[in-house]
Coordinates of C-alpha atoms in Angstrom, one line a residue:
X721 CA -2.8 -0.4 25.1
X722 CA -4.8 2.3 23.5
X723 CA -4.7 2.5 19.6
X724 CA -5.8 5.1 17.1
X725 CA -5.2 4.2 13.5
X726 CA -5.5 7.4 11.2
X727 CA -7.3 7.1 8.1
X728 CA -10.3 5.7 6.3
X729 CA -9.6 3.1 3.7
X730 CA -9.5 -0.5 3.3
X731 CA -5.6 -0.4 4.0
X732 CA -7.0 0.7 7.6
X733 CA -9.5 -1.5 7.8
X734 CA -6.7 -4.1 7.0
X735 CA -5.0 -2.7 9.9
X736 CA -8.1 -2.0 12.5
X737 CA -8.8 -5.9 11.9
X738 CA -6.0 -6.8 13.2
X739 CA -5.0 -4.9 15.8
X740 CA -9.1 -5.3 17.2
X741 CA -7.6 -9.5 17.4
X742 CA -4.6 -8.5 19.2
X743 CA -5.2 -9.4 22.8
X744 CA -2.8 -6.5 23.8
X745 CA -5.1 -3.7 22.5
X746 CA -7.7 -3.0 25.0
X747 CA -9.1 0.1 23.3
X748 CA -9.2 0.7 19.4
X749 CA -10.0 4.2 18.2
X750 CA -10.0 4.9 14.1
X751 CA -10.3 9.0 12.7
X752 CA -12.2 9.2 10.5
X753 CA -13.1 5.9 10.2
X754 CA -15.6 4.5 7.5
X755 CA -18.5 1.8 7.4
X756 CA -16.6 -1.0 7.9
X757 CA -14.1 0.3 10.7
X758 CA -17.0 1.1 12.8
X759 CA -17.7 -2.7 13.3
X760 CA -14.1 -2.9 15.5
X761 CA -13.1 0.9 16.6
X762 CA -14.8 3.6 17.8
X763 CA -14.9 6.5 15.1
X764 CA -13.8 9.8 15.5
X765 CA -14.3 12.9 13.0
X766 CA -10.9 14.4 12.1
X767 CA -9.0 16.4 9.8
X768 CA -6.7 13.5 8.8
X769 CA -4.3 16.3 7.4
X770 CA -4.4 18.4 10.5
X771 CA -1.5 17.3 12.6
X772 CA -2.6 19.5 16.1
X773 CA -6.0 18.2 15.7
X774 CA -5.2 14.7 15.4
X775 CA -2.7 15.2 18.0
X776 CA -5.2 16.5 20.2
X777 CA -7.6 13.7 20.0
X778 CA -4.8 11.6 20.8
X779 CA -4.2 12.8 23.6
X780 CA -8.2 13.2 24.7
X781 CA -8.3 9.2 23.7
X782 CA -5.0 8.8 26.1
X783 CA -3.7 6.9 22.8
X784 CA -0.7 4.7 23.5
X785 CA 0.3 4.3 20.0
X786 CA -1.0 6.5 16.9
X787 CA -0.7 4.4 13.6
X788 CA -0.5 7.2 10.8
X789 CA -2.3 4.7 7.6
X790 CA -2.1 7.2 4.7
X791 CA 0.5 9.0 3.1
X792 CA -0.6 12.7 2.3
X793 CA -0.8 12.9 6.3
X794 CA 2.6 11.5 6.8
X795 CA 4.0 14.0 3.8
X796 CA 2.5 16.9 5.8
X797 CA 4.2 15.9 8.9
X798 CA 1.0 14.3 11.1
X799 CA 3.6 12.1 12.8
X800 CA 5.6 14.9 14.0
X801 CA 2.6 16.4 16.3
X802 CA 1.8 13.4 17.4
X803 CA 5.4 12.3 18.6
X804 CA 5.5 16.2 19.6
X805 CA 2.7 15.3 22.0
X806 CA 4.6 12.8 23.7
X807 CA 2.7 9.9 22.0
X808 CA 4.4 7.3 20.6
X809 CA 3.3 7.1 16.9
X810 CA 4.1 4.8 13.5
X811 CA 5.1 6.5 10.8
X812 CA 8.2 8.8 9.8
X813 CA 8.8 12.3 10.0
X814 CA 7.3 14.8 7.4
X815 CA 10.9 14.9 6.3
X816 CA 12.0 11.0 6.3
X817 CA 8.5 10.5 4.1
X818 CA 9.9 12.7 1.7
X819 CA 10.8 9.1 0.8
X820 CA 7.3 9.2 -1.0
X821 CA 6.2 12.8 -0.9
X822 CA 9.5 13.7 -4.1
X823 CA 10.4 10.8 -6.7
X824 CA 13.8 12.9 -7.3
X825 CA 14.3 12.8 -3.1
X826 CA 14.0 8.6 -3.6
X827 CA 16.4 9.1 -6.6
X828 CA 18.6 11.1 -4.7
X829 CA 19.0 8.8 -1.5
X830 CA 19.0 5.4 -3.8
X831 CA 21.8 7.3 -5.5
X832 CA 23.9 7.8 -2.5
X833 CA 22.8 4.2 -0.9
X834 CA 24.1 2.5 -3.8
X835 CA 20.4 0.4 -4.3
X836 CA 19.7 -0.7 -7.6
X837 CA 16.9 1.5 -9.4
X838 CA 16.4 2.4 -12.9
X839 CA 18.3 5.3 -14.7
X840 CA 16.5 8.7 -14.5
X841 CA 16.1 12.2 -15.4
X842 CA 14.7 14.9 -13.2
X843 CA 12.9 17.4 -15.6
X844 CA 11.2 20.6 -15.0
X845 CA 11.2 22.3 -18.5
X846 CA 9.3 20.9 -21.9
X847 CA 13.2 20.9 -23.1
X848 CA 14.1 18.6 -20.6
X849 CA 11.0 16.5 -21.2
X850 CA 11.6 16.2 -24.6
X851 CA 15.3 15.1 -24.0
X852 CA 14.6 12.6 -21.8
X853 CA 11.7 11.1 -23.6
X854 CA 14.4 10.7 -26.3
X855 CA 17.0 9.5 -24.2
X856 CA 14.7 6.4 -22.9
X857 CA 12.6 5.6 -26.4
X858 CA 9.5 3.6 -25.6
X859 CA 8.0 2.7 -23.8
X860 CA 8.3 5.8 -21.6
X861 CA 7.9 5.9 -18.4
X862 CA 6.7 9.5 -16.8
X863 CA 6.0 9.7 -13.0
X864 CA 4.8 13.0 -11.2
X865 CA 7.5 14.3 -8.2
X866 CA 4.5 14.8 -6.0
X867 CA 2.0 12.6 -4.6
X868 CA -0.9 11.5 -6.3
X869 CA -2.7 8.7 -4.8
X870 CA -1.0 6.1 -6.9
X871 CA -2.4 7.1 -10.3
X872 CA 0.8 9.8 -11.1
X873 CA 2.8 7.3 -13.3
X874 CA 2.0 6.6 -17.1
X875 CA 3.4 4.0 -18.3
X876 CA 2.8 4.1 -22.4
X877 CA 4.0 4.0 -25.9
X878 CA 2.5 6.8 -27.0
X879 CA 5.2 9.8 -27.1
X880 CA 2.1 12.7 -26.8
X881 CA 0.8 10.9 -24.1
X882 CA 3.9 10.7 -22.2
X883 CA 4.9 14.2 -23.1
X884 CA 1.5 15.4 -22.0
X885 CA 1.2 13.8 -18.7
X886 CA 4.8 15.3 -18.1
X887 CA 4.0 18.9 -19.0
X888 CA 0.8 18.5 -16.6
X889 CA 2.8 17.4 -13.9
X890 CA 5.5 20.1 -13.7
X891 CA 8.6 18.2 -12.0
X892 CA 8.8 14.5 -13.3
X893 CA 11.1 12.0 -13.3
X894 CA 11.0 10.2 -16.7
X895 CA 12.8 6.6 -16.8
X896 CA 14.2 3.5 -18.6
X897 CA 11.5 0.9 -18.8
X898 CA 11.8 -1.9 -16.1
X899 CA 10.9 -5.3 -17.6
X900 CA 9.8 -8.2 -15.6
X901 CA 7.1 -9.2 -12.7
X902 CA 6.8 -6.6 -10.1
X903 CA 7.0 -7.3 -6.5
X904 CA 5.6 -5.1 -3.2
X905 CA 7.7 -5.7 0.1
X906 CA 6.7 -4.0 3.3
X907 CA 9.9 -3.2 6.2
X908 CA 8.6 -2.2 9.8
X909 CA 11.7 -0.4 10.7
X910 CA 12.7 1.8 13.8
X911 CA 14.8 3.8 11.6
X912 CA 18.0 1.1 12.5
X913 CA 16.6 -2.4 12.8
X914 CA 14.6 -3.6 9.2
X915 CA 11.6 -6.6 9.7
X916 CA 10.4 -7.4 6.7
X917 CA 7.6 -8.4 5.8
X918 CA 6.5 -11.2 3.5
X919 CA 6.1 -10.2 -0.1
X920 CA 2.9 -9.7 -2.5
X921 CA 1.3 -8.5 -5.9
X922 CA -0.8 -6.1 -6.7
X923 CA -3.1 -5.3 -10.0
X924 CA -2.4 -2.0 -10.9
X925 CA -4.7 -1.5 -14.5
X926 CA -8.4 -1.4 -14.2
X927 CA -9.2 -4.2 -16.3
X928 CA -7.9 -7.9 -16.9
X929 CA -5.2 -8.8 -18.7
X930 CA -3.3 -5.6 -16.8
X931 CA -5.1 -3.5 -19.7
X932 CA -7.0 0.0 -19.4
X933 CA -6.0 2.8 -17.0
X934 CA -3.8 2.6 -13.9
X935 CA -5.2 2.5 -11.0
X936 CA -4.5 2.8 -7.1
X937 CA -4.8 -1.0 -7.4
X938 CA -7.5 -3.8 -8.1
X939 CA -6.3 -6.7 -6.0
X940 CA -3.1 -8.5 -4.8
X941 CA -2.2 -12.0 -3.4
X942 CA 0.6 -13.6 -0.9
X943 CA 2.9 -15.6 -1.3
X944 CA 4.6 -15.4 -4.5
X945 CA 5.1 -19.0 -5.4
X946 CA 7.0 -18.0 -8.7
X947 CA 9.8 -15.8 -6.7
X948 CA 13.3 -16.5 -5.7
X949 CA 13.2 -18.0 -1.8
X950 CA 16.0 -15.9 -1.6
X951 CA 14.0 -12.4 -2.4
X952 CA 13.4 -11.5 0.5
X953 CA 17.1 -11.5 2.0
X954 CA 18.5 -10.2 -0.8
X955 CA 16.2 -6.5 -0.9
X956 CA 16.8 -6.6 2.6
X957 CA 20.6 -6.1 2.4
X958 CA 20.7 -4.5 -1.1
X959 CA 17.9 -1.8 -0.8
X960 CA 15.8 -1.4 2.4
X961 CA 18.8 -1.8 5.5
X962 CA 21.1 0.7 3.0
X963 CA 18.3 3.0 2.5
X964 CA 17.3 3.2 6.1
X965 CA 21.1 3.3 6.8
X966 CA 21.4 6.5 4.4
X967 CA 18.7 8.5 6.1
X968 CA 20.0 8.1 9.8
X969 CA 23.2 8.9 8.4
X970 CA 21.5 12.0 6.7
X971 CA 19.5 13.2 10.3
X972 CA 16.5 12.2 9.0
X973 CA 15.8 8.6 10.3
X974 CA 12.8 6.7 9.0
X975 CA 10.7 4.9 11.4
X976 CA 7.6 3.0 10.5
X977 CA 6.6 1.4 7.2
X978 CA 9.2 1.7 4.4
X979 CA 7.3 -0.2 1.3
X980 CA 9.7 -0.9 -2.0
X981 CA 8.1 -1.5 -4.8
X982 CA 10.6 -3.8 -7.1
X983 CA 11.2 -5.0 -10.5
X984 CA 12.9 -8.5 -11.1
X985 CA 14.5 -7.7 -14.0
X986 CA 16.8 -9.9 -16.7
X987 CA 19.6 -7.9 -14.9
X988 CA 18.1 -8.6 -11.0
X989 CA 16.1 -6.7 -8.7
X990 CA 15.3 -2.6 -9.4
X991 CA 13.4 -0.5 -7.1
X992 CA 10.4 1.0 -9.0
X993 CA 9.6 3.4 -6.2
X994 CA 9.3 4.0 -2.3
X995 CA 6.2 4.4 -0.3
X996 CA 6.6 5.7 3.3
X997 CA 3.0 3.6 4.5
X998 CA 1.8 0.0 4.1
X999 CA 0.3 0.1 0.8
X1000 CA -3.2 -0.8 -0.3
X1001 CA -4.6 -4.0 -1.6
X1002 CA -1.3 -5.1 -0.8
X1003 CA -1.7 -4.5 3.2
X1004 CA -5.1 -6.8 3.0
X1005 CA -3.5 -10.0 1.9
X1006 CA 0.2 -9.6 4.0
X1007 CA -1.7 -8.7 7.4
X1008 CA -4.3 -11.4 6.5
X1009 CA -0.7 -13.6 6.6
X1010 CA 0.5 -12.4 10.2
X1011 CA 0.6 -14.5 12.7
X1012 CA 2.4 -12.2 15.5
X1013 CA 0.1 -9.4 17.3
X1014 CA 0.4 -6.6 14.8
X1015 CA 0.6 -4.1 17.6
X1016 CA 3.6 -4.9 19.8
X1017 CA 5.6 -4.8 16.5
X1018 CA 4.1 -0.9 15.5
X1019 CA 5.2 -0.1 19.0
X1020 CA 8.6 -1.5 18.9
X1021 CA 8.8 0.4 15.5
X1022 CA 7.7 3.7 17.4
X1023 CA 9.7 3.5 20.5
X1024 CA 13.3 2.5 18.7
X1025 CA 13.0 -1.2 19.9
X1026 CA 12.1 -3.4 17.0
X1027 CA 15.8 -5.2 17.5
X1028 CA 14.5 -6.8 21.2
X1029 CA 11.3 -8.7 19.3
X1030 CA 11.4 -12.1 18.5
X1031 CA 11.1 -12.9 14.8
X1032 CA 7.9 -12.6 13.6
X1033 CA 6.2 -15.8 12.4
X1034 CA 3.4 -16.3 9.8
X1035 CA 0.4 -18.7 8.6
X1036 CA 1.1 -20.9 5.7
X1037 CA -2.1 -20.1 4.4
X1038 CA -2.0 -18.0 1.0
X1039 CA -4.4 -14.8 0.8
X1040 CA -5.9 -13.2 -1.9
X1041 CA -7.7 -9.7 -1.9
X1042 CA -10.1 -8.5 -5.0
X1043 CA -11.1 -5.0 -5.2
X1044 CA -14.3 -3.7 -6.1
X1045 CA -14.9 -0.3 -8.1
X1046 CA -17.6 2.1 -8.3
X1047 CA -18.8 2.8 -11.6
X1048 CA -16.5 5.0 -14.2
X1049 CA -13.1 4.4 -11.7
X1050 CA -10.9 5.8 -12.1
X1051 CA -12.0 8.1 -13.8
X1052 CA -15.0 10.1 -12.0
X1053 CA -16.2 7.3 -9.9
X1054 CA -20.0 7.6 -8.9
X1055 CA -21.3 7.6 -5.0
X1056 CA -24.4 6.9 -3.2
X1057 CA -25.0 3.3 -4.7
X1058 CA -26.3 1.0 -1.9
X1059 CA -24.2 -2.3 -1.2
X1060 CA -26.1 -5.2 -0.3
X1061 CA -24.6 -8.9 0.2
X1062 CA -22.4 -8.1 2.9
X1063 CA -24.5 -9.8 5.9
X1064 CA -24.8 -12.7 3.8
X1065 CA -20.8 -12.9 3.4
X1066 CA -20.3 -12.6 7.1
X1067 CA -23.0 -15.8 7.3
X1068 CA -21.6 -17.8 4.8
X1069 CA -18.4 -16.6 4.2
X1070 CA -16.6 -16.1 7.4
X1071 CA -13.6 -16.8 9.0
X1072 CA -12.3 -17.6 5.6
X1073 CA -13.5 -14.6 3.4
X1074 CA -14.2 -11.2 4.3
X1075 CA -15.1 -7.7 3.7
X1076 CA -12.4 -4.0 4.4
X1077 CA -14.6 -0.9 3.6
X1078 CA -12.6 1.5 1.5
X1079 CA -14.8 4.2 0.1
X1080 CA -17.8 3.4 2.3
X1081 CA -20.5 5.5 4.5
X1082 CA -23.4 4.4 6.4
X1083 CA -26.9 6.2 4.8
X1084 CA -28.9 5.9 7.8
X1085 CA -28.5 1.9 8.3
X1086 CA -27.5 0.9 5.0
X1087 CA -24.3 0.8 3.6
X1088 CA -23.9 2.8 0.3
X1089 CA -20.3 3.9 -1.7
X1090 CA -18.6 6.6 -1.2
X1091 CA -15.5 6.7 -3.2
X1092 CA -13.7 5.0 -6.0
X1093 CA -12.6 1.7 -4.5
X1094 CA -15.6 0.2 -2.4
X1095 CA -14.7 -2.9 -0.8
X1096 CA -11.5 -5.1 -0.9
X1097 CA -13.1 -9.1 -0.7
X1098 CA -9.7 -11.1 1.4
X1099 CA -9.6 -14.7 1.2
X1100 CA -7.1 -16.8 3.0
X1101 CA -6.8 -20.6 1.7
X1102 CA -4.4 -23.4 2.1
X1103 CA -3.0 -22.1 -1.5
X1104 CA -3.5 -19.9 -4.2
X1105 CA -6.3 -21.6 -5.9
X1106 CA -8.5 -21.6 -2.7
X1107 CA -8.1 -18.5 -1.5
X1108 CA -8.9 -17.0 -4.8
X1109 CA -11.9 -19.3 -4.6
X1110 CA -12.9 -18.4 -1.3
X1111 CA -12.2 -14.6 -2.8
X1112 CA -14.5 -14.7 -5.9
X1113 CA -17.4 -16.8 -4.3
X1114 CA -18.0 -14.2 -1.7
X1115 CA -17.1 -11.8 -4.2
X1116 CA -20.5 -12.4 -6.1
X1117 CA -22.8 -12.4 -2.6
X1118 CA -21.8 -8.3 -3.2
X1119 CA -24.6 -6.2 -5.0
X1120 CA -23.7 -2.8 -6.3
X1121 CA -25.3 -1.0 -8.9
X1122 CA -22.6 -0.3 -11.5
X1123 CA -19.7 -1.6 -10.2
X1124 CA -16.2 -3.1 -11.6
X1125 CA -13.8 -5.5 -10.4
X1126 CA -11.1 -7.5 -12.5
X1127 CA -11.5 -11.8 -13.0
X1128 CA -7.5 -12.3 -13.1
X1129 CA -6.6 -11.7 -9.5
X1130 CA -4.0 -13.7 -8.9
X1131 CA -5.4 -16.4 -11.8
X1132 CA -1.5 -16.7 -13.3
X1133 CA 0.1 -17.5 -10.1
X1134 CA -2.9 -20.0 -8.7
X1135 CA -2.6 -22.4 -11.9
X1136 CA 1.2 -22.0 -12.2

């Protein structure tokens, strides 16, 4: 089949990779593409956020599947005019990825699904702030309602800084404090049937030891040797199966990638939040894990037939992914900067270590940055400790003038 993939980050990349190995795909299509994807799709200049246009070039390409990567798109209801087309396309409806698009919507449905998350106020007046910053006590926990590219929660002890992210923000939902490791675990769903996927980390703070600002996330491994075997099973039946039950039931059904981010608490497993996309580093170390031709499964998700697959099966090899930063992320991140090292990866480096583009662009025919997070580095190893190897040597092939990336990637977990 025909595939478009939407988007123009490593998390696509992730996703063009795979699906340019799947010996079902005979044509691979990415809008608008970056650096990177152009090595396995043909790119395409599109609005991302315009749903007729991308709909359009759908149909020009004679797509047979439309994979929708990020979430603003899926928000604005990009899936819609593509499934409106009479194209078969992964990702919900404008209104199922309210999911992610509203905090108090997530709230709302966990609420009525019964699916263990931490307590909450909705607040929309300094008042209600205020209360609510009381209620909780530090450390506070403020998160925007609305979208914002994974850096709209502060996390802090600091009551002005929680009170002043919330004023900025408008609607918030303020929270209890979730102690313990955090989990990421992906569910292709077809809005009845629920595949999950296996489970990861990410690295949301900019620097090691998880300290300076947050981030849209610095790195992430697979497996988790340290979790429960039993994980997996038990958010299945306890929080993604009753929240995809909850929005059919609502008219709203959910089909495509339903992401919970998780908590293993002292008193068991909390959902953090909901993201309505595979998320990103996490997507590079999972799909570096998948053994079963990624897009048969995207289609089954998109045409309401995930339930007549066969289980999907995976490498034992562990991956690792380490992102690397332009210069002043998150902050105002700095463009332009040539990146060299990345033939010499591909020479020495490869099969076991690569490179996804993020925030890349070709400057005639050299590479240069072009947003906040550059590159993701993926590893995959027997374990922990050699993939992260694999990571980190290829890692230091990459020049780029300026840049950051964090030392701790998945350091704990590898010498556990």
């Amino acid at each position: 089949m025909k595939v478009l993939v939407i988007g123009g980050g490593a998390r696509e990349h992730a996703l063009c990779r795979s699906l340019s190995l799947d010996p079902d795909v005979s044509a691979l299509h990415c809008a608008p593409g970056n650096a990177g994807i152009a090595e396995v799709a043909e790119l395409h200049p599109v609005d991302a956020m315009d749903g007729a246009a991308v709909a359009r070039l759908a149909t020009e390409l004679e797509a047979g599947l439309v994979v929708v990567g990020p979430e603003a798109p899926l928000v604005a209801g990009v899936a819609d005019a593509v499934r409106g087309a009479g194209i078969p396309c992964f990702g919900p409806s404008r209104e199922a990825a309210e999911l992610e698009g509203s905090k108090a919507f997530a709230k709302d449905v966990m609420a009525a699904a019964n699916v263990p998350t931490a307590r909450s106020y909705v607040c929309t007046t300094p008042e209600q702030v205020d209360d609510a910053l009381d209620a909780f006590g530090p450390p506070y926990v403020v998160k925007d309602d609305g979208l914002a590219a994974g850096k709209g929660v502060v996390v802090t002890g600091d009551l002005a800084a929680a009170r002043a992210h919330a004023l900025a923000c408008g609607r918030v939902v303020i929270e209890e404090f979730l102690d313990g490791p955090e989990v990421s675990l992906f569910a292709i769903t077809d809005g009845e049937t629920v595949l999950p996927l296996q489970p990861a980390q990410d690295f949301k703070r900019a620097l090691d030891n998880d300290e300076g600002p947050n981030t849209g996330g610095m790195g992430a491994y697979s497996p988790l040797p340290w979790a429960d075997p039993k994980l997996v099973d038990e958010v299945l039946e306890t929080v993604l199966q009753p929240t995809v039950d909850e929005l059919r039931r609502r008219g709203t059904p959910f089909s495509g990638l339903l992401y919970a981010g998780l908590a293993i608490t002292g008193r068991g497993v909390r959902v953090i939040e909901f993201n309505a996309r595979f998320g990103d580093p996490e997507t590079q170390v999972v799909l570096a894990r998948l053994k079963t031709p990624l897009a048969g499964v995207l289609l089954g998700a998109a045409n309401g037939t995930l339930a007549d697959l066969p289980p999907l099966t995976w490498r034992a090899d562990a991956a690792v992914t380490v992102v690397v930063a332009s210069h002043n992320y998150p902050d105002t991140p700095r463009t332009g900067d040539p990146i060299e090292g990345l033939d010499e990866i591909a020479a020495q480096d490869a099969p076991d270590a690569y490179v996804l583009h993020a925030g890349t662009r070709l400057d005639g025919d050299t590479v240069v940055s072009a947003g906040g997070r550059v590159l993701s580095v993926t590893a995959a190893g027997k374990d922990l400790r050699q993939a992260r190897e694999r990571a980190y040597t290829a890692l230091n092939r990459i020049s780029l003038a300026g840049s950051q990336h964090r030392t701790d990637i998945a350091r704990e977990a590898a010498e556990a």
